[in-house]
Coordinates of N, CA and C in Angstrom, one line a residue:
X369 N 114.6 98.7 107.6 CA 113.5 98.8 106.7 C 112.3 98.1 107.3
X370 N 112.1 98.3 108.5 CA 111.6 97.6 109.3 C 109.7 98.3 108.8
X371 N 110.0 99.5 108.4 CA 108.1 99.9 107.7 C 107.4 99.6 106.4
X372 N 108.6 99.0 105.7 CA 108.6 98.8 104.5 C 108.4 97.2 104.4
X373 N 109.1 96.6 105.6 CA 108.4 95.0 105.9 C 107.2 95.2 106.6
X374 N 106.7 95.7 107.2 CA 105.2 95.9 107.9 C 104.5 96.0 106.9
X375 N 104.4 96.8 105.9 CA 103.6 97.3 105.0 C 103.4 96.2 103.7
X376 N 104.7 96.0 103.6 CA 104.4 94.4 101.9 C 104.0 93.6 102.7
X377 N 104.2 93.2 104.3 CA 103.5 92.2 104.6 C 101.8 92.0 105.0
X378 N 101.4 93.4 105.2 CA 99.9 93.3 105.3 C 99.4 93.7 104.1
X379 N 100.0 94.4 103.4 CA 99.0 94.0 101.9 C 99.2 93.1 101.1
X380 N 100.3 92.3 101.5 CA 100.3 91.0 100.5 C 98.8 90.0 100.5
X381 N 97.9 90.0 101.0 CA 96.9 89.2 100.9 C 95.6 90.1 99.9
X382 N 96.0 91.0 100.5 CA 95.2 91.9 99.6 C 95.9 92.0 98.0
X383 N 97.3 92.3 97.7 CA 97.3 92.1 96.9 C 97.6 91.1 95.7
X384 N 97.6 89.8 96.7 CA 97.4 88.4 96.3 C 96.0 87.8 95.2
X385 N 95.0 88.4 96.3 CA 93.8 88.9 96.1 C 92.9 89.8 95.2
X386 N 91.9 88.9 94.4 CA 92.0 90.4 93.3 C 91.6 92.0 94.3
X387 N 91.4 92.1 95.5 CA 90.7 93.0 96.2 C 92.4 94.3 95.9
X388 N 92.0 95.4 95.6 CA 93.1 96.3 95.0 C 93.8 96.7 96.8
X389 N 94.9 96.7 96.6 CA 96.3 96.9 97.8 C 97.5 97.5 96.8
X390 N 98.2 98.3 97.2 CA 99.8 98.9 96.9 C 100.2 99.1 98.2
X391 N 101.9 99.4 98.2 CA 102.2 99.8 98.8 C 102.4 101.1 98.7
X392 N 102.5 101.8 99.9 CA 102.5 103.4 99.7 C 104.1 103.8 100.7
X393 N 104.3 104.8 100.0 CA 105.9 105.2 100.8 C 105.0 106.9 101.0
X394 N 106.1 107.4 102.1 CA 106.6 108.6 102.3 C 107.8 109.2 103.4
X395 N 107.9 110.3 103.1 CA 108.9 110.5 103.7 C 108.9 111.2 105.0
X396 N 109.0 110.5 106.7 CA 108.6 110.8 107.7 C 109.7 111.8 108.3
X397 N 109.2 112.9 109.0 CA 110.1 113.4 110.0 C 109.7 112.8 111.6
X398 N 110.6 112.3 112.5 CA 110.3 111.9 113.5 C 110.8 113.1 114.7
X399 N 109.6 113.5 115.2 CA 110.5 115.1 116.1 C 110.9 113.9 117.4
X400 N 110.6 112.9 117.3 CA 111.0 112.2 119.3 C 112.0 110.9 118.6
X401 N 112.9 111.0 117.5 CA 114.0 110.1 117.1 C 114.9 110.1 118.3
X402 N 115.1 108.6 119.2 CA 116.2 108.4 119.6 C 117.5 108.6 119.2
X403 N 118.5 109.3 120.6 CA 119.5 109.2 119.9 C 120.2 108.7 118.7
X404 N 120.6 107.0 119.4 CA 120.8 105.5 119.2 C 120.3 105.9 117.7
X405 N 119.2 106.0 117.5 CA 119.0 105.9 115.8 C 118.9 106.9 115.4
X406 N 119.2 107.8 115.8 CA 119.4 109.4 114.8 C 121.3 109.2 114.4
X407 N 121.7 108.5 115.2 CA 122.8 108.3 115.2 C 123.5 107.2 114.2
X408 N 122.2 106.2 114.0 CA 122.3 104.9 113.1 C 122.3 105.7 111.5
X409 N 121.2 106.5 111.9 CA 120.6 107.2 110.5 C 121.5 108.8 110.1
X410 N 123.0 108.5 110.4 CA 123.6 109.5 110.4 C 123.8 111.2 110.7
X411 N 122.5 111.5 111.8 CA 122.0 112.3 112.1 C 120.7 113.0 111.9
X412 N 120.3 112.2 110.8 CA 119.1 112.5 110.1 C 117.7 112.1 111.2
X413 N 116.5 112.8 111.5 CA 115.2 112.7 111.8 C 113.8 112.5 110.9
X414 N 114.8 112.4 109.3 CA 114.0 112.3 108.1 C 114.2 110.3 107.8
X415 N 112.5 109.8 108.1 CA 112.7 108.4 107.7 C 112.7 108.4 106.0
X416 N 113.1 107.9 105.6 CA 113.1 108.4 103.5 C 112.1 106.7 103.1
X417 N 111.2 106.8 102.6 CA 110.2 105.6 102.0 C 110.3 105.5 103.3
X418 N 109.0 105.5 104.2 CA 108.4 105.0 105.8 C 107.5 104.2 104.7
X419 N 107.3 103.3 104.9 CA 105.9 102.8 104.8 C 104.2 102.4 104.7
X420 N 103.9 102.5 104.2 CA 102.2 101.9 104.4 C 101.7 100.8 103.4
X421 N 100.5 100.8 103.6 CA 99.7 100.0 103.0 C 98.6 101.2 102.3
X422 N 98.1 101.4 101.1 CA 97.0 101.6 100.4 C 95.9 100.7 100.2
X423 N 95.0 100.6 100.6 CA 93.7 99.6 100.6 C 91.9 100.4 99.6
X424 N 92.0 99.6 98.8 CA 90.7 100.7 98.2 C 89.4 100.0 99.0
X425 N 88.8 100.3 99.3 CA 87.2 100.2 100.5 C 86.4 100.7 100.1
X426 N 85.6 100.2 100.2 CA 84.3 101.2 100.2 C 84.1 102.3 98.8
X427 N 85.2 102.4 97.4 CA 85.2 103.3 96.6 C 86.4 104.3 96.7
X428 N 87.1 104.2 97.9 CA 88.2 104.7 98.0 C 89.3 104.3 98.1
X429 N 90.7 105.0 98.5 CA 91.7 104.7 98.7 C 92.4 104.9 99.8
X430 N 92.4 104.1 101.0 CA 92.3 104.4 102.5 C 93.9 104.3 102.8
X431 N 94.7 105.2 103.5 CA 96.3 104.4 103.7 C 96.1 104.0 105.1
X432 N 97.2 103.1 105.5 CA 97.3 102.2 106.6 C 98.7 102.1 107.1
X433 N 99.4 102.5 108.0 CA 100.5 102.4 108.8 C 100.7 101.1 109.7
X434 N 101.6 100.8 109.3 CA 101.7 99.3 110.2 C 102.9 99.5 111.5
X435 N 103.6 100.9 111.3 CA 104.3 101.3 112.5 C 104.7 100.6 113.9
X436 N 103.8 100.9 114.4 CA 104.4 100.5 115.8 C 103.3 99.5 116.7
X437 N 104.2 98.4 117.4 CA 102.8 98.2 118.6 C 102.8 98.8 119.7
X438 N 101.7 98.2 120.6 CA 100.7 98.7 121.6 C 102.6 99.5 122.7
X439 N 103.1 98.5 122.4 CA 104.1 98.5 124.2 C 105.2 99.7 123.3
X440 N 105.7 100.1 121.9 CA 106.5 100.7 121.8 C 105.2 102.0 121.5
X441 N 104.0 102.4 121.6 CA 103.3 103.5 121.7 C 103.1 103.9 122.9
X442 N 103.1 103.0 124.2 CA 103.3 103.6 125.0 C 104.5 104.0 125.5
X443 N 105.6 103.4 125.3 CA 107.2 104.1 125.0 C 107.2 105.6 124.9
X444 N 106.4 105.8 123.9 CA 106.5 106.8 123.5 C 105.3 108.5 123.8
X445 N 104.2 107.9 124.1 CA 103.3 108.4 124.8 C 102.4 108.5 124.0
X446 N 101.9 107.7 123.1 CA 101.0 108.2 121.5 C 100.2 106.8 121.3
X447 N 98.9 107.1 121.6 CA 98.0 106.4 121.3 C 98.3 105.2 120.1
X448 N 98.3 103.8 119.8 CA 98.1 102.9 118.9 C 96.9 103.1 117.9
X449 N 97.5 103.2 116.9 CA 97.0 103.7 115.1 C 95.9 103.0 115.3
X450 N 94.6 103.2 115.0 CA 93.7 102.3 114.6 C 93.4 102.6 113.4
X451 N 92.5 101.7 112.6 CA 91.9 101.4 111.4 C 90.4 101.1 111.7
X452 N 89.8 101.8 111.3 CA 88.7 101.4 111.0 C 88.0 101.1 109.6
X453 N 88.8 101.7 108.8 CA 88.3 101.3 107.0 C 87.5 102.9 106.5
X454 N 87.2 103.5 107.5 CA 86.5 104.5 106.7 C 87.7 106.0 106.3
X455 N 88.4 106.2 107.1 CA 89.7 107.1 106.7 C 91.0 106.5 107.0
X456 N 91.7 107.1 106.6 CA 93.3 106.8 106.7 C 93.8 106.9 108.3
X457 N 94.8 105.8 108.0 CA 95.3 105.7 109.5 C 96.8 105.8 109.7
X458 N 97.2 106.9 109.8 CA 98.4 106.8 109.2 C 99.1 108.1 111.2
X459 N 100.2 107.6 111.0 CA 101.4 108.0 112.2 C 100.8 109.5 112.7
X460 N 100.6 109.4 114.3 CA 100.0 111.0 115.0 C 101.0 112.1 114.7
X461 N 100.3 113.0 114.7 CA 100.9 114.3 114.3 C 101.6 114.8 116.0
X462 N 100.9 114.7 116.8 CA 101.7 115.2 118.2 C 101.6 113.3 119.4
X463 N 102.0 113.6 120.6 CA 102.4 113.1 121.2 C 101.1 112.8 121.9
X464 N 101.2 112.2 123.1 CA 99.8 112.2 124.6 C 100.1 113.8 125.4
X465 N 101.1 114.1 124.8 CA 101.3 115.2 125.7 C 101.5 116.5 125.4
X466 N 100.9 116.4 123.6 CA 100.5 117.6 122.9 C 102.1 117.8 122.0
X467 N 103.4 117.2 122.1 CA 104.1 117.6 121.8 C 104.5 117.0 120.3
X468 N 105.2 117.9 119.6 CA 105.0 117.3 117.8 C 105.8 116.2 118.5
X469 N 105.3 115.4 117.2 CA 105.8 113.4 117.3 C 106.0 113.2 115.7
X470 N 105.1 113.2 114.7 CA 105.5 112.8 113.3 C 105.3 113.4 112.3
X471 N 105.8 114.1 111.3 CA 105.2 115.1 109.8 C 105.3 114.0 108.8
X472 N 104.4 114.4 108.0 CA 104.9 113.6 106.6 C 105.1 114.8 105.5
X473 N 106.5 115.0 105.4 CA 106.9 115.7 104.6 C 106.7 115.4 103.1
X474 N 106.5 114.2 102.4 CA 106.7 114.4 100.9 C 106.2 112.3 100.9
X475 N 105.3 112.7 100.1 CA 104.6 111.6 99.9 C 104.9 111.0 98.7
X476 N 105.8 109.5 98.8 CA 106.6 109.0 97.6 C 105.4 108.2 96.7
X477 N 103.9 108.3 96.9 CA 103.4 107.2 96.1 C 103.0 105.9 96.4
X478 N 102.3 105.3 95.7 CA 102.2 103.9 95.5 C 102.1 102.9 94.5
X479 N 102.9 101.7 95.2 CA 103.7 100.6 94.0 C 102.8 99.4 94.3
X480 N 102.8 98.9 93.1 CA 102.4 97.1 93.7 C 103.3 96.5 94.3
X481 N 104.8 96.8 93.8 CA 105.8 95.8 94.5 C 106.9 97.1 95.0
X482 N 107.7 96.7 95.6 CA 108.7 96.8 96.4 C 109.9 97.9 95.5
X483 N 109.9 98.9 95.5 CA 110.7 99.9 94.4 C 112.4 99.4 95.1
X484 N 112.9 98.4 95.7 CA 114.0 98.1 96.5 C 114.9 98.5 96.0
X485 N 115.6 98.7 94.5 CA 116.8 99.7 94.3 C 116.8 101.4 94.8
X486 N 115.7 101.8 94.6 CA 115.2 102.8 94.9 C 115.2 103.4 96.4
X487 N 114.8 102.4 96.8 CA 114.4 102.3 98.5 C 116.0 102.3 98.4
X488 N 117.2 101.4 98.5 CA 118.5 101.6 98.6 C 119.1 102.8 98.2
X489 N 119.1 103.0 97.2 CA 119.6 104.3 96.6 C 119.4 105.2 97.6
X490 N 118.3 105.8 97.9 CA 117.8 106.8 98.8 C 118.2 106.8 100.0
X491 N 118.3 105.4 100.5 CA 118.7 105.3 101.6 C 120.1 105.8 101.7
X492 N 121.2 105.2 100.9 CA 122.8 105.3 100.5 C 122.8 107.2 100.9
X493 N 121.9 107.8 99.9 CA 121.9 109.3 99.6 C 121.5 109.7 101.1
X494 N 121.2 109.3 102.2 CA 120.4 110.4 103.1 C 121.3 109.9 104.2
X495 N 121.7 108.6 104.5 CA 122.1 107.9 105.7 C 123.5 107.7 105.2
X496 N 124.3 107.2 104.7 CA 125.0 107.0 104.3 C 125.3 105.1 104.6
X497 N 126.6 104.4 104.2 CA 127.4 103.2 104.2 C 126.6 102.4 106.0
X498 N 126.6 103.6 106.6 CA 126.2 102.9 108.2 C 125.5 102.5 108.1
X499 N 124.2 102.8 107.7 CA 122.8 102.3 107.5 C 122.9 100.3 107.3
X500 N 124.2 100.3 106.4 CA 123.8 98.8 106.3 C 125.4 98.2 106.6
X501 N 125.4 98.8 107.7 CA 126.3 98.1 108.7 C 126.2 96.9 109.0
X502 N 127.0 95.7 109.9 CA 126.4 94.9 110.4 C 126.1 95.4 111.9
X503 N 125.5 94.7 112.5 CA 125.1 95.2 114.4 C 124.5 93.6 114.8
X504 N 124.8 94.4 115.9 CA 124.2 92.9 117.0 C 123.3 92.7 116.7
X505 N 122.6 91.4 116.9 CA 121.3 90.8 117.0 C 120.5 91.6 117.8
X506 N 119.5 91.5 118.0 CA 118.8 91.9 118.6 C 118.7 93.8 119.2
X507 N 120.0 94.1 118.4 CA 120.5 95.8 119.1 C 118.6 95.8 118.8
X508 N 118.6 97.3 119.8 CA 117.5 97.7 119.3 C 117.7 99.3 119.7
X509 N 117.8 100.1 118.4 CA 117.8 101.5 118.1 C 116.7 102.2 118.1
X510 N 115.9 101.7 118.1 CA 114.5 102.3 118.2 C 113.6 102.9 119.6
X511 N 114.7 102.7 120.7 CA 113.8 103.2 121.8 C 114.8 103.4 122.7
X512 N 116.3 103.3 122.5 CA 117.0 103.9 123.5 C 118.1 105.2 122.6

């Protein structure tokens, strides 16, 4: 749940703050899913509640991806998300090398707090019992 802590954690100040923050979910297809974690995620390339941040600016409602850093974007060959405040900054559609990288199939909304039964449930439904396995410290399924 590694987007879903990115995300409550950078809008928590915002929405600590009377300045308006939610969180926002949706549901990512990843076309460049490592094995290792297509494997974790029971075969599935569908992230279910990926994360963001919703930030209102300027009159609007801007979303914000807290995804990945600088060293796992170049892992992967895809530019690091910027934000500037005036549009949404949310996961590239293709790769550095033109090749699809991320869809957002179905957009779950946004909460003030944490929908966490929900987020579980869906998870239990798409991944199954593995998902909350125990694993090594430090495994990391995300890039091999």
């Amino acid at each position: 749940m590694r987007a879903q802590g990115g995300a409550a954690h950078r809008g928590r100040p915002c929405r600590r703050d009377p300045g308006p923050a939610r969180l926002g979910f949706a549901d990512v297809r990843n076309h460049l899913n490592t094995p290792r974690l297509r494997d974790r995620m029971g075969g599935a390339d569908l992230f279910v509640w990926h994360g963001y941040t919703a930030l209102w600016l300027d009159g609007a409602w801007r979303k914000a991806t807290p995804a990945f850093n600088a060293e796992l974007c170049a892992r992967f060959g895809v530019e690091p998300i910027a934000f500037d405040g005036t549009g949404d900054a949310l996961m590239h559609a293709y790769d550095g090398a033109g090749a699809r990288y991320m869809s957002y199939e179905h957009d779950r909304g946004t909460f003030h707090d944490l929908p966490l039964d929900d987020v579980l449930t869906t998870f239990r439904e798409h991944y199954g019992e593995e998902m909350f396995a125990a694993h090594e410290p430090g495994e990391d399924a995300f890039t091999r």
